[in-house]
Protein backbone atom coordinates (compact mmCIF):
# COMPACT_ATOMS: atom_id res chain seq x y z
CA UNK A 1 0.00 0.00 0.00
CA UNK A 2 1.04 3.62 -0.33
CA UNK A 3 1.77 6.08 -3.09
CA UNK A 4 3.36 4.96 -6.35
CA UNK A 5 4.79 7.47 -8.80
CA UNK A 6 5.15 6.84 -12.52
CA UNK A 7 7.21 9.61 -14.09
CA UNK A 8 6.61 9.66 -17.84
CA UNK A 9 7.83 13.17 -18.62
CA UNK A 10 11.12 15.11 -18.78
CA UNK A 11 10.84 17.99 -16.30
CA UNK A 12 12.79 17.35 -13.11
CA UNK A 13 10.66 17.25 -10.01
CA UNK A 14 11.30 16.10 -6.41
CA UNK A 15 9.26 12.90 -6.57
CA UNK A 16 9.86 12.09 -2.91
CA UNK A 17 8.23 15.41 -1.95
CA UNK A 18 5.29 14.84 -4.31
CA UNK A 19 4.67 11.39 -2.83
CA UNK A 20 4.79 12.86 0.66
CA UNK A 21 2.24 15.52 -0.29
CA UNK A 22 -0.16 12.74 -1.34
CA UNK A 23 0.41 10.77 1.89
CA UNK A 24 0.06 13.86 4.08
CA UNK A 25 -3.14 14.86 2.26
CA UNK A 26 -4.59 11.43 3.03
CA UNK A 27 -3.62 11.80 6.69
CA UNK A 28 -5.10 15.31 6.84
CA UNK A 29 -8.36 13.86 5.53
CA UNK A 30 -8.37 11.13 8.19
CA UNK A 31 -7.19 8.33 5.90
CA UNK A 32 -4.38 5.88 6.66
CA UNK A 33 -1.92 5.94 3.72
CA UNK A 34 -0.66 2.53 4.84
CA UNK A 35 -4.11 1.02 4.24
CA UNK A 36 -5.04 2.96 1.08
CA UNK A 37 -2.97 3.39 -2.03
CA UNK A 38 -2.93 5.47 -5.18
CA UNK A 39 -0.77 6.13 -8.19
CA UNK A 40 0.52 9.50 -9.35
CA UNK A 41 1.28 9.55 -13.06
CA UNK A 42 3.42 12.50 -14.17
CA UNK A 43 3.02 13.24 -17.87
CA UNK A 44 3.43 15.98 -20.49
CA UNK A 45 0.70 17.97 -22.26
CA UNK A 46 0.36 15.52 -25.17
CA UNK A 47 -0.21 12.57 -22.85
CA UNK A 48 -2.78 14.31 -20.64
CA UNK A 49 -4.61 15.56 -23.72
CA UNK A 50 -4.80 11.93 -24.90
CA UNK A 51 -6.13 10.73 -21.51
CA UNK A 52 -8.63 13.58 -21.43
CA UNK A 53 -9.87 12.74 -24.93
CA UNK A 54 -10.03 8.97 -24.40
CA UNK A 55 -11.70 8.99 -21.01
CA UNK A 56 -13.64 12.26 -20.87
CA UNK A 57 -14.29 12.98 -24.54
CA UNK A 58 -12.53 16.34 -24.28
CA UNK A 59 -9.77 17.06 -26.79
CA UNK A 60 -7.93 19.56 -24.61
CA UNK A 61 -4.92 19.83 -22.35
CA UNK A 62 -5.74 19.98 -18.65
CA UNK A 63 -3.59 20.04 -15.55
CA UNK A 64 -4.92 17.10 -13.52
CA UNK A 65 -7.24 14.13 -13.98
CA UNK A 66 -8.39 11.72 -11.29
CA UNK A 67 -9.68 8.22 -11.92
CA UNK A 68 -11.22 6.68 -8.79
CA UNK A 69 -10.60 3.08 -7.83
CA UNK A 70 -12.09 1.32 -4.81
CA UNK A 71 -11.76 1.18 -1.02
CA UNK A 72 -8.14 0.02 -0.86
CA UNK A 73 -6.85 1.30 -4.19
CA UNK A 74 -8.12 4.87 -4.33
CA UNK A 75 -7.18 5.28 -7.99
CA UNK A 76 -4.91 7.19 -10.33
CA UNK A 77 -4.05 10.87 -10.48
CA UNK A 78 -2.58 12.06 -13.77
CA UNK A 79 -0.75 15.38 -13.69
CA UNK A 80 0.69 17.31 -16.61
CA UNK A 81 3.92 18.67 -15.16
CA UNK A 82 4.37 20.64 -18.38
CA UNK A 83 1.00 22.37 -17.83
CA UNK A 84 1.83 22.95 -14.16
CA UNK A 85 5.09 24.63 -15.19
CA UNK A 86 3.19 26.84 -17.66
CA UNK A 87 0.52 27.97 -15.18
CA UNK A 88 2.54 28.23 -11.93
CA UNK A 89 3.83 31.78 -12.65
CA UNK A 90 0.30 33.10 -13.14
CA UNK A 91 -0.47 32.09 -9.53
CA UNK A 92 2.90 33.24 -8.21
CA UNK A 93 3.76 29.61 -7.40
CA UNK A 94 6.90 27.55 -7.86
CA UNK A 95 6.55 24.43 -9.97
CA UNK A 96 6.75 22.29 -6.82
CA UNK A 97 3.94 24.22 -5.11
CA UNK A 98 1.72 24.05 -8.20
CA UNK A 99 2.25 20.29 -8.56
CA UNK A 100 1.61 19.85 -4.84
CA UNK A 101 -1.69 21.70 -5.21
CA UNK A 102 -2.64 19.46 -8.15
CA UNK A 103 -1.76 16.37 -6.10
CA UNK A 104 -3.97 17.62 -3.26
CA UNK A 105 -6.77 18.36 -5.75
CA UNK A 106 -6.48 14.88 -7.25
CA UNK A 107 -6.48 13.15 -3.85
CA UNK A 108 -9.62 15.05 -2.85
CA UNK A 109 -11.32 13.87 -6.05
CA UNK A 110 -10.34 10.28 -5.28
CA UNK A 111 -11.88 10.72 -1.83
CA UNK A 112 -15.17 11.77 -3.42
CA UNK A 113 -14.97 15.56 -3.51
CA UNK A 114 -16.37 17.21 -6.63
CA UNK A 115 -16.08 20.67 -8.15
CA UNK A 116 -18.91 20.68 -10.66
CA UNK A 117 -20.92 23.48 -9.04
CA UNK A 118 -19.55 26.78 -7.76
CA UNK A 119 -20.38 25.77 -4.17
CA UNK A 120 -18.49 22.47 -4.57
CA UNK A 121 -15.56 24.25 -6.22
CA UNK A 122 -15.40 26.80 -3.41
CA UNK A 123 -15.45 24.06 -0.75
CA UNK A 124 -12.70 22.14 -2.55
CA UNK A 125 -10.57 25.23 -3.06
CA UNK A 126 -10.80 26.17 0.62
CA UNK A 127 -9.90 22.63 1.66
CA UNK A 128 -6.98 22.49 -0.81
CA UNK A 129 -5.55 25.77 0.42
CA UNK A 130 -5.95 24.65 4.05
CA UNK A 131 -4.02 21.48 3.31
CA UNK A 132 -1.37 23.42 1.39
CA UNK A 133 -0.93 25.89 4.27
CA UNK A 134 -0.73 22.98 6.73
CA UNK A 135 2.07 21.39 4.69
CA UNK A 136 3.91 24.71 4.53
CA UNK A 137 3.47 25.46 8.24
CA UNK A 138 4.84 22.02 9.11
CA UNK A 139 7.85 22.55 6.82
CA UNK A 140 6.93 19.73 4.46
CA UNK A 141 6.46 22.07 1.53
CA UNK A 142 8.48 25.25 1.00
CA UNK A 143 6.39 28.43 1.00
CA UNK A 144 5.87 30.68 -2.05
PDB file of C-alpha atoms in Angstrom:
ATOM      1  CA  UNK A   1       0.000   0.000   0.000  1.00  0.00           C
ATOM      2  CA  UNK A   2       1.037   3.617  -0.333  1.00  0.00           C
ATOM      3  CA  UNK A   3       1.769   6.079  -3.090  1.00  0.00           C
ATOM      4  CA  UNK A   4       3.363   4.961  -6.347  1.00  0.00           C
ATOM      5  CA  UNK A   5       4.787   7.470  -8.799  1.00  0.00           C
ATOM      6  CA  UNK A   6       5.153   6.838 -12.520  1.00  0.00           C
ATOM      7  CA  UNK A   7       7.211   9.611 -14.086  1.00  0.00           C
ATOM      8  CA  UNK A   8       6.608   9.655 -17.844  1.00  0.00           C
ATOM      9  CA  UNK A   9       7.826  13.170 -18.616  1.00  0.00           C
ATOM     10  CA  UNK A  10      11.123  15.110 -18.779  1.00  0.00           C
ATOM     11  CA  UNK A  11      10.835  17.991 -16.301  1.00  0.00           C
ATOM     12  CA  UNK A  12      12.791  17.349 -13.108  1.00  0.00           C
ATOM     13  CA  UNK A  13      10.658  17.255 -10.006  1.00  0.00           C
ATOM     14  CA  UNK A  14      11.304  16.103  -6.409  1.00  0.00           C
ATOM     15  CA  UNK A  15       9.257  12.902  -6.573  1.00  0.00           C
ATOM     16  CA  UNK A  16       9.863  12.087  -2.914  1.00  0.00           C
ATOM     17  CA  UNK A  17       8.232  15.413  -1.955  1.00  0.00           C
ATOM     18  CA  UNK A  18       5.291  14.838  -4.314  1.00  0.00           C
ATOM     19  CA  UNK A  19       4.665  11.394  -2.830  1.00  0.00           C
ATOM     20  CA  UNK A  20       4.791  12.858   0.660  1.00  0.00           C
ATOM     21  CA  UNK A  21       2.244  15.523  -0.287  1.00  0.00           C
ATOM     22  CA  UNK A  22      -0.162  12.743  -1.336  1.00  0.00           C
ATOM     23  CA  UNK A  23       0.412  10.770   1.886  1.00  0.00           C
ATOM     24  CA  UNK A  24       0.061  13.863   4.081  1.00  0.00           C
ATOM     25  CA  UNK A  25      -3.139  14.857   2.265  1.00  0.00           C
ATOM     26  CA  UNK A  26      -4.589  11.426   3.025  1.00  0.00           C
ATOM     27  CA  UNK A  27      -3.616  11.802   6.690  1.00  0.00           C
ATOM     28  CA  UNK A  28      -5.100  15.310   6.840  1.00  0.00           C
ATOM     29  CA  UNK A  29      -8.359  13.858   5.532  1.00  0.00           C
ATOM     30  CA  UNK A  30      -8.365  11.128   8.195  1.00  0.00           C
ATOM     31  CA  UNK A  31      -7.188   8.335   5.901  1.00  0.00           C
ATOM     32  CA  UNK A  32      -4.375   5.881   6.660  1.00  0.00           C
ATOM     33  CA  UNK A  33      -1.918   5.941   3.723  1.00  0.00           C
ATOM     34  CA  UNK A  34      -0.659   2.529   4.843  1.00  0.00           C
ATOM     35  CA  UNK A  35      -4.106   1.024   4.236  1.00  0.00           C
ATOM     36  CA  UNK A  36      -5.044   2.961   1.080  1.00  0.00           C
ATOM     37  CA  UNK A  37      -2.969   3.389  -2.030  1.00  0.00           C
ATOM     38  CA  UNK A  38      -2.928   5.471  -5.175  1.00  0.00           C
ATOM     39  CA  UNK A  39      -0.766   6.127  -8.195  1.00  0.00           C
ATOM     40  CA  UNK A  40       0.519   9.503  -9.352  1.00  0.00           C
ATOM     41  CA  UNK A  41       1.281   9.547 -13.065  1.00  0.00           C
ATOM     42  CA  UNK A  42       3.417  12.497 -14.170  1.00  0.00           C
ATOM     43  CA  UNK A  43       3.022  13.239 -17.874  1.00  0.00           C
ATOM     44  CA  UNK A  44       3.428  15.977 -20.487  1.00  0.00           C
ATOM     45  CA  UNK A  45       0.703  17.966 -22.263  1.00  0.00           C
ATOM     46  CA  UNK A  46       0.364  15.524 -25.174  1.00  0.00           C
ATOM     47  CA  UNK A  47      -0.213  12.573 -22.849  1.00  0.00           C
ATOM     48  CA  UNK A  48      -2.782  14.308 -20.638  1.00  0.00           C
ATOM     49  CA  UNK A  49      -4.609  15.557 -23.725  1.00  0.00           C
ATOM     50  CA  UNK A  50      -4.802  11.932 -24.902  1.00  0.00           C
ATOM     51  CA  UNK A  51      -6.133  10.727 -21.509  1.00  0.00           C
ATOM     52  CA  UNK A  52      -8.633  13.581 -21.433  1.00  0.00           C
ATOM     53  CA  UNK A  53      -9.865  12.737 -24.935  1.00  0.00           C
ATOM     54  CA  UNK A  54     -10.032   8.972 -24.398  1.00  0.00           C
ATOM     55  CA  UNK A  55     -11.699   8.993 -21.008  1.00  0.00           C
ATOM     56  CA  UNK A  56     -13.635  12.258 -20.874  1.00  0.00           C
ATOM     57  CA  UNK A  57     -14.289  12.980 -24.544  1.00  0.00           C
ATOM     58  CA  UNK A  58     -12.529  16.345 -24.283  1.00  0.00           C
ATOM     59  CA  UNK A  59      -9.774  17.062 -26.791  1.00  0.00           C
ATOM     60  CA  UNK A  60      -7.928  19.559 -24.609  1.00  0.00           C
ATOM     61  CA  UNK A  61      -4.919  19.827 -22.348  1.00  0.00           C
ATOM     62  CA  UNK A  62      -5.745  19.978 -18.653  1.00  0.00           C
ATOM     63  CA  UNK A  63      -3.587  20.039 -15.546  1.00  0.00           C
ATOM     64  CA  UNK A  64      -4.923  17.100 -13.523  1.00  0.00           C
ATOM     65  CA  UNK A  65      -7.238  14.129 -13.981  1.00  0.00           C
ATOM     66  CA  UNK A  66      -8.385  11.717 -11.285  1.00  0.00           C
ATOM     67  CA  UNK A  67      -9.683   8.217 -11.924  1.00  0.00           C
ATOM     68  CA  UNK A  68     -11.215   6.681  -8.790  1.00  0.00           C
ATOM     69  CA  UNK A  69     -10.602   3.082  -7.829  1.00  0.00           C
ATOM     70  CA  UNK A  70     -12.089   1.323  -4.806  1.00  0.00           C
ATOM     71  CA  UNK A  71     -11.760   1.176  -1.017  1.00  0.00           C
ATOM     72  CA  UNK A  72      -8.137   0.018  -0.860  1.00  0.00           C
ATOM     73  CA  UNK A  73      -6.851   1.300  -4.190  1.00  0.00           C
ATOM     74  CA  UNK A  74      -8.117   4.867  -4.326  1.00  0.00           C
ATOM     75  CA  UNK A  75      -7.176   5.283  -7.989  1.00  0.00           C
ATOM     76  CA  UNK A  76      -4.907   7.190 -10.334  1.00  0.00           C
ATOM     77  CA  UNK A  77      -4.049  10.866 -10.477  1.00  0.00           C
ATOM     78  CA  UNK A  78      -2.583  12.060 -13.766  1.00  0.00           C
ATOM     79  CA  UNK A  79      -0.747  15.384 -13.695  1.00  0.00           C
ATOM     80  CA  UNK A  80       0.690  17.309 -16.614  1.00  0.00           C
ATOM     81  CA  UNK A  81       3.921  18.667 -15.159  1.00  0.00           C
ATOM     82  CA  UNK A  82       4.367  20.640 -18.375  1.00  0.00           C
ATOM     83  CA  UNK A  83       1.001  22.366 -17.827  1.00  0.00           C
ATOM     84  CA  UNK A  84       1.832  22.945 -14.161  1.00  0.00           C
ATOM     85  CA  UNK A  85       5.087  24.632 -15.190  1.00  0.00           C
ATOM     86  CA  UNK A  86       3.193  26.840 -17.657  1.00  0.00           C
ATOM     87  CA  UNK A  87       0.525  27.966 -15.183  1.00  0.00           C
ATOM     88  CA  UNK A  88       2.537  28.227 -11.935  1.00  0.00           C
ATOM     89  CA  UNK A  89       3.826  31.776 -12.645  1.00  0.00           C
ATOM     90  CA  UNK A  90       0.296  33.105 -13.139  1.00  0.00           C
ATOM     91  CA  UNK A  91      -0.472  32.088  -9.527  1.00  0.00           C
ATOM     92  CA  UNK A  92       2.902  33.240  -8.209  1.00  0.00           C
ATOM     93  CA  UNK A  93       3.758  29.605  -7.401  1.00  0.00           C
ATOM     94  CA  UNK A  94       6.899  27.553  -7.855  1.00  0.00           C
ATOM     95  CA  UNK A  95       6.553  24.426  -9.974  1.00  0.00           C
ATOM     96  CA  UNK A  96       6.746  22.287  -6.821  1.00  0.00           C
ATOM     97  CA  UNK A  97       3.945  24.223  -5.110  1.00  0.00           C
ATOM     98  CA  UNK A  98       1.724  24.046  -8.200  1.00  0.00           C
ATOM     99  CA  UNK A  99       2.254  20.291  -8.564  1.00  0.00           C
ATOM    100  CA  UNK A 100       1.610  19.849  -4.835  1.00  0.00           C
ATOM    101  CA  UNK A 101      -1.690  21.698  -5.207  1.00  0.00           C
ATOM    102  CA  UNK A 102      -2.636  19.462  -8.147  1.00  0.00           C
ATOM    103  CA  UNK A 103      -1.757  16.365  -6.096  1.00  0.00           C
ATOM    104  CA  UNK A 104      -3.973  17.618  -3.259  1.00  0.00           C
ATOM    105  CA  UNK A 105      -6.772  18.358  -5.753  1.00  0.00           C
ATOM    106  CA  UNK A 106      -6.476  14.883  -7.248  1.00  0.00           C
ATOM    107  CA  UNK A 107      -6.480  13.147  -3.851  1.00  0.00           C
ATOM    108  CA  UNK A 108      -9.615  15.046  -2.850  1.00  0.00           C
ATOM    109  CA  UNK A 109     -11.319  13.870  -6.052  1.00  0.00           C
ATOM    110  CA  UNK A 110     -10.336  10.277  -5.278  1.00  0.00           C
ATOM    111  CA  UNK A 111     -11.880  10.723  -1.830  1.00  0.00           C
ATOM    112  CA  UNK A 112     -15.172  11.774  -3.418  1.00  0.00           C
ATOM    113  CA  UNK A 113     -14.968  15.564  -3.510  1.00  0.00           C
ATOM    114  CA  UNK A 114     -16.371  17.211  -6.633  1.00  0.00           C
ATOM    115  CA  UNK A 115     -16.081  20.671  -8.146  1.00  0.00           C
ATOM    116  CA  UNK A 116     -18.908  20.681 -10.661  1.00  0.00           C
ATOM    117  CA  UNK A 117     -20.917  23.476  -9.043  1.00  0.00           C
ATOM    118  CA  UNK A 118     -19.548  26.778  -7.765  1.00  0.00           C
ATOM    119  CA  UNK A 119     -20.377  25.766  -4.174  1.00  0.00           C
ATOM    120  CA  UNK A 120     -18.491  22.472  -4.570  1.00  0.00           C
ATOM    121  CA  UNK A 121     -15.563  24.247  -6.224  1.00  0.00           C
ATOM    122  CA  UNK A 122     -15.400  26.798  -3.409  1.00  0.00           C
ATOM    123  CA  UNK A 123     -15.450  24.065  -0.752  1.00  0.00           C
ATOM    124  CA  UNK A 124     -12.704  22.139  -2.553  1.00  0.00           C
ATOM    125  CA  UNK A 125     -10.570  25.228  -3.057  1.00  0.00           C
ATOM    126  CA  UNK A 126     -10.797  26.175   0.622  1.00  0.00           C
ATOM    127  CA  UNK A 127      -9.900  22.628   1.655  1.00  0.00           C
ATOM    128  CA  UNK A 128      -6.982  22.490  -0.813  1.00  0.00           C
ATOM    129  CA  UNK A 129      -5.547  25.774   0.423  1.00  0.00           C
ATOM    130  CA  UNK A 130      -5.953  24.647   4.049  1.00  0.00           C
ATOM    131  CA  UNK A 131      -4.015  21.476   3.314  1.00  0.00           C
ATOM    132  CA  UNK A 132      -1.369  23.419   1.391  1.00  0.00           C
ATOM    133  CA  UNK A 133      -0.926  25.894   4.272  1.00  0.00           C
ATOM    134  CA  UNK A 134      -0.730  22.984   6.728  1.00  0.00           C
ATOM    135  CA  UNK A 135       2.066  21.394   4.687  1.00  0.00           C
ATOM    136  CA  UNK A 136       3.912  24.713   4.528  1.00  0.00           C
ATOM    137  CA  UNK A 137       3.468  25.458   8.238  1.00  0.00           C
ATOM    138  CA  UNK A 138       4.841  22.018   9.106  1.00  0.00           C
ATOM    139  CA  UNK A 139       7.852  22.554   6.819  1.00  0.00           C
ATOM    140  CA  UNK A 140       6.926  19.726   4.461  1.00  0.00           C
ATOM    141  CA  UNK A 141       6.457  22.065   1.526  1.00  0.00           C
ATOM    142  CA  UNK A 142       8.480  25.251   1.002  1.00  0.00           C
ATOM    143  CA  UNK A 143       6.393  28.429   0.997  1.00  0.00           C
ATOM    144  CA  UNK A 144       5.874  30.677  -2.053  1.00  0.00           C
TER     145      UNK A 144
END
